[in-house]
Coordinates of C-alpha atoms in Angstrom, one line a residue:
M21 CA 6.5 -84.5 -0.6
T22 CA 5.9 -83.2 2.9
D23 CA 3.0 -85.1 3.8
A24 CA 4.7 -88.5 2.9
V25 CA 6.9 -87.1 5.5
L26 CA 5.1 -86.8 7.7
D27 CA 2.7 -88.9 7.5
Q28 CA 5.8 -92.0 7.8
L29 CA 7.0 -89.8 11.2
R30 CA 3.8 -90.0 12.8
D31 CA 4.1 -94.0 11.4
L32 CA 6.7 -94.8 13.4
G33 CA 5.9 -92.2 16.8
V34 CA 9.1 -89.8 16.1
D35 CA 9.1 -86.6 18.0
Y36 CA 9.7 -84.0 15.6
E37 CA 9.4 -80.6 15.1
L38 CA 8.5 -78.5 11.6
V39 CA 10.6 -75.7 10.5
L40 CA 9.0 -74.3 7.0
C41 CA 12.4 -73.3 5.1
D42 CA 13.2 -71.6 2.2
P43 CA 13.9 -72.8 -0.4
E44 CA 16.4 -70.7 -1.5
L45 CA 18.4 -72.0 1.9
A46 CA 19.6 -75.1 0.5
D47 CA 22.9 -74.7 1.4
T48 CA 23.4 -77.0 4.7
A49 CA 25.9 -74.0 5.5
Q50 CA 23.0 -71.1 4.9
F51 CA 20.2 -72.7 6.6
C52 CA 21.8 -74.0 9.9
E53 CA 23.3 -69.7 9.5
A54 CA 19.3 -68.4 9.7
Y55 CA 17.8 -70.9 11.1
G56 CA 19.5 -70.8 13.6
F57 CA 21.4 -74.1 13.4
S58 CA 24.5 -75.6 14.7
M59 CA 26.9 -77.6 11.9
D60 CA 27.1 -79.6 14.7
D61 CA 23.8 -81.3 15.1
S62 CA 22.9 -81.1 11.9
A63 CA 22.9 -83.7 8.3
N64 CA 22.7 -84.1 4.8
A65 CA 21.2 -86.8 3.4
I66 CA 22.7 -87.5 0.3
V67 CA 21.4 -90.2 -2.5
V68 CA 24.4 -92.5 -4.0
A69 CA 24.0 -94.2 -7.9
G70 CA 26.4 -97.0 -8.7
K71 CA 27.0 -97.2 -12.2
A72 CA 25.7 -100.8 -12.7
D73 CA 22.9 -102.4 -15.1
P74 CA 20.1 -100.9 -13.4
P75 CA 21.6 -98.4 -11.7
V76 CA 22.0 -99.4 -7.7
F77 CA 21.1 -96.5 -5.0
A78 CA 21.2 -95.4 -1.9
M79 CA 21.0 -92.6 0.8
C80 CA 23.8 -91.9 3.0
L81 CA 23.6 -89.4 6.0
V82 CA 26.4 -88.2 7.6
L83 CA 27.4 -84.5 9.7
A84 CA 26.9 -81.9 7.5
D85 CA 30.5 -80.1 8.0
S86 CA 31.7 -84.5 6.7
R87 CA 32.1 -85.0 3.1
L88 CA 31.5 -88.2 2.0
D89 CA 33.9 -90.8 0.6
V90 CA 31.5 -91.6 -2.4
N91 CA 34.8 -93.1 -5.0
K92 CA 36.4 -95.5 -2.1
V93 CA 34.1 -96.4 1.0
V94 CA 30.3 -95.8 -1.0
R95 CA 31.7 -97.2 -4.5
K96 CA 32.8 -100.7 -2.5
K97 CA 29.5 -100.9 -0.5
L98 CA 27.4 -100.8 -2.7
G99 CA 29.7 -103.4 -4.6
V100 CA 30.3 -102.0 -7.6
R101 CA 33.4 -100.5 -10.5
K102 CA 31.9 -96.9 -10.2
C103 CA 29.6 -94.6 -7.9
S104 CA 28.6 -91.1 -8.0
F105 CA 26.7 -88.9 -6.4
A106 CA 23.0 -89.2 -7.4
T107 CA 21.7 -86.1 -10.2
A108 CA 19.1 -83.9 -9.6
D109 CA 16.8 -86.5 -11.2
Q110 CA 17.5 -89.8 -10.0
T111 CA 17.5 -87.8 -6.4
I112 CA 13.4 -87.0 -7.4
E113 CA 12.5 -90.3 -8.6
M114 CA 13.9 -91.8 -5.9
T115 CA 13.2 -89.5 -3.1
G116 CA 9.8 -87.6 -4.6
M117 CA 12.5 -84.2 -3.1
Q118 CA 14.8 -82.0 -4.4
I119 CA 18.5 -82.1 -3.4
G120 CA 19.0 -79.7 -0.6
G121 CA 15.5 -80.7 0.8
V122 CA 16.8 -85.0 0.7
T123 CA 15.4 -86.5 4.3
P124 CA 15.7 -89.9 5.2
F125 CA 11.6 -90.9 6.1
G126 CA 8.9 -90.8 3.5
T127 CA 11.1 -91.4 0.3
T128 CA 9.1 -92.2 -3.3
S129 CA 12.0 -95.4 -3.1
P130 CA 13.3 -98.0 -0.8
L131 CA 16.7 -96.8 0.2
P132 CA 19.8 -98.4 1.7
L133 CA 20.2 -96.2 4.8
W134 CA 24.5 -96.4 5.4
I135 CA 24.5 -93.2 8.7
D136 CA 27.5 -92.2 9.2
A137 CA 29.1 -93.4 12.4
R138 CA 29.4 -90.1 14.6
V139 CA 26.3 -88.6 13.4
M140 CA 24.4 -91.2 15.8

């Protein structure tokens, strides 16, 4: 999926730094420690799934040290009665990426992107 991510970054004219990561460091705290990034400068892209027929999905971008309020905020925004984190299989299907390496760029399916204001 790296090619799709890089292609979209180039298409958008986004300046970026490519960091090749050890897949064993999918945990954000471990990643930050190993690569010298601050948790304050890191964010997580999390795919959520609303229980509906068909299911509804969105991607949420939150600071690395924040918790995503799936049961209240996300559920309400999705307009569903029940909501959860997407499963690993759903995440791969919607993004083409594995949990721990999800980015808003280069996804295989268009997803609404909700960015926590603290990320900005």
